[in-house]
mmCIF file with all atom_site columns, C-alpha atoms in Angstrom:
data_model
loop_
_atom_site.group_PDB
_atom_site.id
_atom_site.type_symbol
_atom_site.label_atom_id
_atom_site.label_alt_id
_atom_site.label_comp_id
_atom_site.label_asym_id
_atom_site.label_entity_id
_atom_site.label_seq_id
_atom_site.pdbx_PDB_ins_code
_atom_site.Cartn_x
_atom_site.Cartn_y
_atom_site.Cartn_z
_atom_site.occupancy
_atom_site.B_iso_or_equiv
_atom_site.pdbx_formal_charge
_atom_site.auth_seq_id
_atom_site.auth_comp_id
_atom_site.auth_asym_id
_atom_site.auth_atom_id
_atom_site.pdbx_PDB_model_num
ATOM 1   C CA . UNK A 1 1   ? -14.030 -12.483 -9.731  1.00 88.00 ? 1   UNK A CA 1
ATOM 2   C CA . UNK A 1 2   ? -12.232 -13.249 -6.474  1.00 92.00 ? 2   UNK A CA 1
ATOM 3   C CA . UNK A 1 3   ? -8.995  -13.265 -7.623  1.00 94.00 ? 3   UNK A CA 1
ATOM 4   C CA . UNK A 1 4   ? -9.680  -10.087 -9.434  1.00 95.00 ? 4   UNK A CA 1
ATOM 5   C CA . UNK A 1 5   ? -10.550 -8.132  -6.792  1.00 95.00 ? 5   UNK A CA 1
ATOM 6   C CA . UNK A 1 6   ? -7.311  -10.247 -4.649  1.00 95.00 ? 6   UNK A CA 1
ATOM 7   C CA . UNK A 1 7   ? -5.213  -8.111  -7.287  1.00 94.00 ? 7   UNK A CA 1
ATOM 8   C CA . UNK A 1 8   ? -6.881  -5.164  -7.072  1.00 95.00 ? 8   UNK A CA 1
ATOM 9   C CA . UNK A 1 9   ? -6.689  -4.955  -3.017  1.00 96.00 ? 9   UNK A CA 1
ATOM 10  C CA . UNK A 1 10  ? -2.112  -6.037  -3.688  1.00 95.00 ? 10  UNK A CA 1
ATOM 11  C CA . UNK A 1 11  ? -2.638  -3.526  -6.574  1.00 93.00 ? 11  UNK A CA 1
ATOM 12  C CA . UNK A 1 12  ? -3.909  -1.066  -3.902  1.00 96.00 ? 12  UNK A CA 1
ATOM 13  C CA . UNK A 1 13  ? -1.436  -2.193  -0.996  1.00 95.00 ? 13  UNK A CA 1
ATOM 14  C CA . UNK A 1 14  ? 1.164   -1.042  -3.292  1.00 91.00 ? 14  UNK A CA 1
ATOM 15  C CA . UNK A 1 15  ? 0.142   2.097   -2.713  1.00 93.00 ? 15  UNK A CA 1
ATOM 16  C CA . UNK A 1 16  ? -0.965  2.039   0.620   1.00 95.00 ? 16  UNK A CA 1
ATOM 17  C CA . UNK A 1 17  ? 2.434   1.393   0.861   1.00 92.00 ? 17  UNK A CA 1
ATOM 18  C CA . UNK A 1 18  ? 3.509   4.216   -1.148  1.00 91.00 ? 18  UNK A CA 1
ATOM 19  C CA . UNK A 1 19  ? 1.694   7.132   0.971   1.00 94.00 ? 19  UNK A CA 1
ATOM 20  C CA . UNK A 1 20  ? 2.668   5.626   4.565   1.00 95.00 ? 20  UNK A CA 1
ATOM 21  C CA . UNK A 1 21  ? 5.948   5.502   3.191   1.00 92.00 ? 21  UNK A CA 1
ATOM 22  C CA . UNK A 1 22  ? 5.955   9.296   2.583   1.00 91.00 ? 22  UNK A CA 1
ATOM 23  C CA . UNK A 1 23  ? 3.144   10.286  4.576   1.00 93.00 ? 23  UNK A CA 1
ATOM 24  C CA . UNK A 1 24  ? 5.511   11.293  6.756   1.00 93.00 ? 24  UNK A CA 1
ATOM 25  C CA . UNK A 1 25  ? 8.399   13.530  5.840   1.00 90.00 ? 25  UNK A CA 1
ATOM 26  C CA . UNK A 1 26  ? 6.198   15.710  3.468   1.00 90.00 ? 26  UNK A CA 1
ATOM 27  C CA . UNK A 1 27  ? 7.018   14.134  0.121   1.00 87.00 ? 27  UNK A CA 1
ATOM 28  C CA . UNK A 1 28  ? 4.222   13.545  -2.787  1.00 87.00 ? 28  UNK A CA 1
ATOM 29  C CA . UNK A 1 29  ? 2.678   10.642  -2.928  1.00 86.00 ? 29  UNK A CA 1
ATOM 30  C CA . UNK A 1 30  ? 0.161   10.769  -5.309  1.00 81.00 ? 30  UNK A CA 1
ATOM 31  C CA . UNK A 1 31  ? 3.180   12.136  -8.533  1.00 84.00 ? 31  UNK A CA 1
ATOM 32  C CA . UNK A 1 32  ? 6.615   10.624  -8.337  1.00 79.00 ? 32  UNK A CA 1
ATOM 33  C CA . UNK A 1 33  ? 7.805   7.153   -9.308  1.00 82.00 ? 33  UNK A CA 1
ATOM 34  C CA . UNK A 1 34  ? 8.859   5.022   -6.571  1.00 82.00 ? 34  UNK A CA 1
ATOM 35  C CA . UNK A 1 35  ? 12.490  3.880   -5.622  1.00 82.00 ? 35  UNK A CA 1
ATOM 36  C CA . UNK A 1 36  ? 14.239  2.852   -3.653  1.00 80.00 ? 36  UNK A CA 1
ATOM 37  C CA . UNK A 1 37  ? 14.088  3.954   -0.328  1.00 80.00 ? 37  UNK A CA 1
ATOM 38  C CA . UNK A 1 38  ? 17.755  3.466   0.395   1.00 80.00 ? 38  UNK A CA 1
ATOM 39  C CA . UNK A 1 39  ? 19.974  4.706   -1.510  1.00 85.00 ? 39  UNK A CA 1
ATOM 40  C CA . UNK A 1 40  ? 16.694  5.861   -3.872  1.00 81.00 ? 40  UNK A CA 1
ATOM 41  C CA . UNK A 1 41  ? 17.491  4.630   -7.131  1.00 79.00 ? 41  UNK A CA 1
ATOM 42  C CA . UNK A 1 42  ? 14.345  4.732   -9.256  1.00 83.00 ? 42  UNK A CA 1
ATOM 43  C CA . UNK A 1 43  ? 12.807  1.244   -9.634  1.00 79.00 ? 43  UNK A CA 1
ATOM 44  C CA . UNK A 1 44  ? 13.030  -0.141  -13.099 1.00 78.00 ? 44  UNK A CA 1
ATOM 45  C CA . UNK A 1 45  ? 8.944   -1.542  -14.121 1.00 81.00 ? 45  UNK A CA 1
ATOM 46  C CA . UNK A 1 46  ? 9.739   -4.540  -12.956 1.00 76.00 ? 46  UNK A CA 1
ATOM 47  C CA . UNK A 1 47  ? 10.218  -3.482  -9.293  1.00 75.00 ? 47  UNK A CA 1
ATOM 48  C CA . UNK A 1 48  ? 6.701   -2.424  -9.651  1.00 74.00 ? 48  UNK A CA 1
ATOM 49  C CA . UNK A 1 49  ? 5.226   -5.379  -9.525  1.00 83.00 ? 49  UNK A CA 1
ATOM 50  C CA . UNK A 1 50  ? 3.330   -5.852  -5.973  1.00 84.00 ? 50  UNK A CA 1
ATOM 51  C CA . UNK A 1 51  ? 4.291   -9.207  -3.723  1.00 86.00 ? 51  UNK A CA 1
ATOM 52  C CA . UNK A 1 52  ? 6.205   -10.867 -6.893  1.00 84.00 ? 52  UNK A CA 1
ATOM 53  C CA . UNK A 1 53  ? 9.369   -8.121  -7.513  1.00 82.00 ? 53  UNK A CA 1
ATOM 54  C CA . UNK A 1 54  ? 9.869   -7.802  -4.143  1.00 84.00 ? 54  UNK A CA 1
ATOM 55  C CA . UNK A 1 55  ? 9.907   -12.030 -3.795  1.00 85.00 ? 55  UNK A CA 1
ATOM 56  C CA . UNK A 1 56  ? 12.311  -11.694 -7.607  1.00 81.00 ? 56  UNK A CA 1
ATOM 57  C CA . UNK A 1 57  ? 14.846  -9.675  -5.748  1.00 81.00 ? 57  UNK A CA 1
ATOM 58  C CA . UNK A 1 58  ? 14.850  -11.664 -2.905  1.00 84.00 ? 58  UNK A CA 1
ATOM 59  C CA . UNK A 1 59  ? 13.715  -8.443  -0.828  1.00 81.00 ? 59  UNK A CA 1
ATOM 60  C CA . UNK A 1 60  ? 17.086  -6.969  -2.158  1.00 82.00 ? 60  UNK A CA 1
ATOM 61  C CA . UNK A 1 61  ? 16.940  -3.688  -3.883  1.00 81.00 ? 61  UNK A CA 1
ATOM 62  C CA . UNK A 1 62  ? 19.055  -4.002  -8.006  1.00 80.00 ? 62  UNK A CA 1
ATOM 63  C CA . UNK A 1 63  ? 21.133  -1.143  -7.407  1.00 77.00 ? 63  UNK A CA 1
ATOM 64  C CA . UNK A 1 64  ? 22.639  -1.037  -3.860  1.00 86.00 ? 64  UNK A CA 1
ATOM 65  C CA . UNK A 1 65  ? 21.403  -4.209  -2.515  1.00 82.00 ? 65  UNK A CA 1
ATOM 66  C CA . UNK A 1 66  ? 20.709  -3.028  0.860   1.00 85.00 ? 66  UNK A CA 1
ATOM 67  C CA . UNK A 1 67  ? 17.612  -5.001  2.193   1.00 87.00 ? 67  UNK A CA 1
ATOM 68  C CA . UNK A 1 68  ? 13.956  -3.724  1.951   1.00 82.00 ? 68  UNK A CA 1
ATOM 69  C CA . UNK A 1 69  ? 11.920  -4.524  4.946   1.00 86.00 ? 69  UNK A CA 1
ATOM 70  C CA . UNK A 1 70  ? 9.383   -7.513  3.966   1.00 90.00 ? 70  UNK A CA 1
ATOM 71  C CA . UNK A 1 71  ? 6.675   -5.337  5.188   1.00 91.00 ? 71  UNK A CA 1
ATOM 72  C CA . UNK A 1 72  ? 6.153   -3.825  2.023   1.00 90.00 ? 72  UNK A CA 1
ATOM 73  C CA . UNK A 1 73  ? 4.796   -7.780  0.847   1.00 92.00 ? 73  UNK A CA 1
ATOM 74  C CA . UNK A 1 74  ? 3.113   -7.829  4.216   1.00 94.00 ? 74  UNK A CA 1
ATOM 75  C CA . UNK A 1 75  ? 0.586   -4.870  3.500   1.00 95.00 ? 75  UNK A CA 1
ATOM 76  C CA . UNK A 1 76  ? -0.265  -6.056  -0.210  1.00 94.00 ? 76  UNK A CA 1
ATOM 77  C CA . UNK A 1 77  ? -0.579  -9.236  0.558   1.00 95.00 ? 77  UNK A CA 1
ATOM 78  C CA . UNK A 1 78  ? -3.456  -7.563  3.444   1.00 96.00 ? 78  UNK A CA 1
ATOM 79  C CA . UNK A 1 79  ? -4.828  -5.275  1.338   1.00 97.00 ? 79  UNK A CA 1
ATOM 80  C CA . UNK A 1 80  ? -5.580  -8.172  -1.429  1.00 96.00 ? 80  UNK A CA 1
ATOM 81  C CA . UNK A 1 81  ? -7.233  -10.480 2.081   1.00 97.00 ? 81  UNK A CA 1
ATOM 82  C CA . UNK A 1 82  ? -9.353  -7.124  3.510   1.00 97.00 ? 82  UNK A CA 1
ATOM 83  C CA . UNK A 1 83  ? -10.260 -6.713  -0.013  1.00 97.00 ? 83  UNK A CA 1
ATOM 84  C CA . UNK A 1 84  ? -11.606 -10.482 -1.072  1.00 97.00 ? 84  UNK A CA 1
ATOM 85  C CA . UNK A 1 85  ? -13.003 -9.527  3.027   1.00 97.00 ? 85  UNK A CA 1
ATOM 86  C CA . UNK A 1 86  ? -15.550 -6.826  2.621   1.00 96.00 ? 86  UNK A CA 1
ATOM 87  C CA . UNK A 1 87  ? -16.467 -8.079  -1.475  1.00 97.00 ? 87  UNK A CA 1
ATOM 88  C CA . UNK A 1 88  ? -17.204 -11.945 0.384   1.00 96.00 ? 88  UNK A CA 1
ATOM 89  C CA . UNK A 1 89  ? -19.222 -9.672  2.940   1.00 96.00 ? 89  UNK A CA 1
ATOM 90  C CA . UNK A 1 90  ? -21.370 -7.354  0.192   1.00 95.00 ? 90  UNK A CA 1
ATOM 91  C CA . UNK A 1 91  ? -19.882 -8.303  -3.308  1.00 94.00 ? 91  UNK A CA 1
ATOM 92  C CA . UNK A 1 92  ? -19.806 -6.393  -5.993  1.00 92.00 ? 92  UNK A CA 1
ATOM 93  C CA . UNK A 1 93  ? -21.613 -2.846  -4.461  1.00 93.00 ? 93  UNK A CA 1
ATOM 94  C CA . UNK A 1 94  ? -21.113 0.644   -3.178  1.00 91.00 ? 94  UNK A CA 1
ATOM 95  C CA . UNK A 1 95  ? -19.986 -0.752  0.537   1.00 92.00 ? 95  UNK A CA 1
ATOM 96  C CA . UNK A 1 96  ? -17.813 -3.366  -0.533  1.00 94.00 ? 96  UNK A CA 1
ATOM 97  C CA . UNK A 1 97  ? -15.757 -0.093  -2.515  1.00 93.00 ? 97  UNK A CA 1
ATOM 98  C CA . UNK A 1 98  ? -16.340 1.778   0.663   1.00 92.00 ? 98  UNK A CA 1
ATOM 99  C CA . UNK A 1 99  ? -15.781 -1.156  4.015   1.00 93.00 ? 99  UNK A CA 1
ATOM 100 C CA . UNK A 1 100 ? -12.587 -0.813  1.409   1.00 95.00 ? 100 UNK A CA 1
ATOM 101 C CA . UNK A 1 101 ? -11.647 2.276   1.579   1.00 94.00 ? 101 UNK A CA 1
ATOM 102 C CA . UNK A 1 102 ? -11.979 3.241   5.360   1.00 93.00 ? 102 UNK A CA 1
ATOM 103 C CA . UNK A 1 103 ? -10.197 -0.801  5.558   1.00 95.00 ? 103 UNK A CA 1
ATOM 104 C CA . UNK A 1 104 ? -6.997  1.108   3.502   1.00 96.00 ? 104 UNK A CA 1
ATOM 105 C CA . UNK A 1 105 ? -7.376  4.301   5.145   1.00 95.00 ? 105 UNK A CA 1
ATOM 106 C CA . UNK A 1 106 ? -7.410  2.392   9.142   1.00 94.00 ? 106 UNK A CA 1
ATOM 107 C CA . UNK A 1 107 ? -3.957  0.069   7.355   1.00 96.00 ? 107 UNK A CA 1
ATOM 108 C CA . UNK A 1 108 ? -1.770  3.206   6.587   1.00 95.00 ? 108 UNK A CA 1
ATOM 109 C CA . UNK A 1 109 ? -2.758  5.046   9.919   1.00 96.00 ? 109 UNK A CA 1
ATOM 110 C CA . UNK A 1 110 ? -1.679  1.755   12.202  1.00 95.00 ? 110 UNK A CA 1
ATOM 111 C CA . UNK A 1 111 ? 1.244   0.917   10.130  1.00 96.00 ? 111 UNK A CA 1
ATOM 112 C CA . UNK A 1 112 ? 2.463   5.261   10.674  1.00 96.00 ? 112 UNK A CA 1
ATOM 113 C CA . UNK A 1 113 ? 1.687   5.752   13.904  1.00 95.00 ? 113 UNK A CA 1
ATOM 114 C CA . UNK A 1 114 ? 3.463   2.026   14.852  1.00 95.00 ? 114 UNK A CA 1
ATOM 115 C CA . UNK A 1 115 ? 6.236   3.997   12.809  1.00 93.00 ? 115 UNK A CA 1
ATOM 116 C CA . UNK A 1 116 ? 6.089   7.818   13.676  1.00 94.00 ? 116 UNK A CA 1
ATOM 117 C CA . UNK A 1 117 ? 3.407   7.344   16.564  1.00 94.00 ? 117 UNK A CA 1
ATOM 118 C CA . UNK A 1 118 ? 1.063   10.083  14.939  1.00 93.00 ? 118 UNK A CA 1
ATOM 119 C CA . UNK A 1 119 ? -1.916  9.661   13.905  1.00 91.00 ? 119 UNK A CA 1
ATOM 120 C CA . UNK A 1 120 ? -2.323  12.647  11.377  1.00 91.00 ? 120 UNK A CA 1
ATOM 121 C CA . UNK A 1 121 ? -5.798  14.331  11.047  1.00 89.00 ? 121 UNK A CA 1
ATOM 122 C CA . UNK A 1 122 ? -6.031  14.124  8.187   1.00 91.00 ? 122 UNK A CA 1
ATOM 123 C CA . UNK A 1 123 ? -6.414  10.638  7.576   1.00 92.00 ? 123 UNK A CA 1
ATOM 124 C CA . UNK A 1 124 ? -9.357  10.614  10.476  1.00 91.00 ? 124 UNK A CA 1
ATOM 125 C CA . UNK A 1 125 ? -11.290 13.249  7.988   1.00 92.00 ? 125 UNK A CA 1
ATOM 126 C CA . UNK A 1 126 ? -10.475 11.025  5.414   1.00 89.00 ? 126 UNK A CA 1
ATOM 127 C CA . UNK A 1 127 ? -12.794 8.122   7.944   1.00 88.00 ? 127 UNK A CA 1
ATOM 128 C CA . UNK A 1 128 ? -14.288 10.442  9.364   1.00 88.00 ? 128 UNK A CA 1
ATOM 129 C CA . UNK A 1 129 ? -16.454 11.766  5.277   1.00 88.00 ? 129 UNK A CA 1
ATOM 130 C CA . UNK A 1 130 ? -16.385 7.538   4.312   1.00 81.00 ? 130 UNK A CA 1
ATOM 131 C CA . UNK A 1 131 ? -18.029 6.798   7.490   1.00 80.00 ? 131 UNK A CA 1
ATOM 132 C CA . UNK A 1 132 ? -20.794 9.566   7.170   1.00 84.00 ? 132 UNK A CA 1
ATOM 133 C CA . UNK A 1 133 ? -21.482 8.352   3.337   1.00 77.00 ? 133 UNK A CA 1
#
């Protein structure tokens, strides 16, 4: 069960990377295929496997050979660790899900703030809603 929780966290971390990259740029982070941040070439299915894809391509785009930041892999691993911590603390429960969602929102806020020095009110509102629930 622990492996499933960690893998789930890593997959959510992949989505968190999309949010972190696209939200400050005003791009749609729900629809649209993932692409290279340098050449904007759409990624193939084998490039979308969290953590392993970054390792397999050695941190470079298959198309333009530009370096892809190790931060993408680190955020995915951190998400897996946070999922494990939430699972360890609460087991499979409603509280585990909400604490994991809150930690992912806080991760988005932190990384976007590091990049842009801006904290978006929408993320704070999401934290408030999770806290109230």
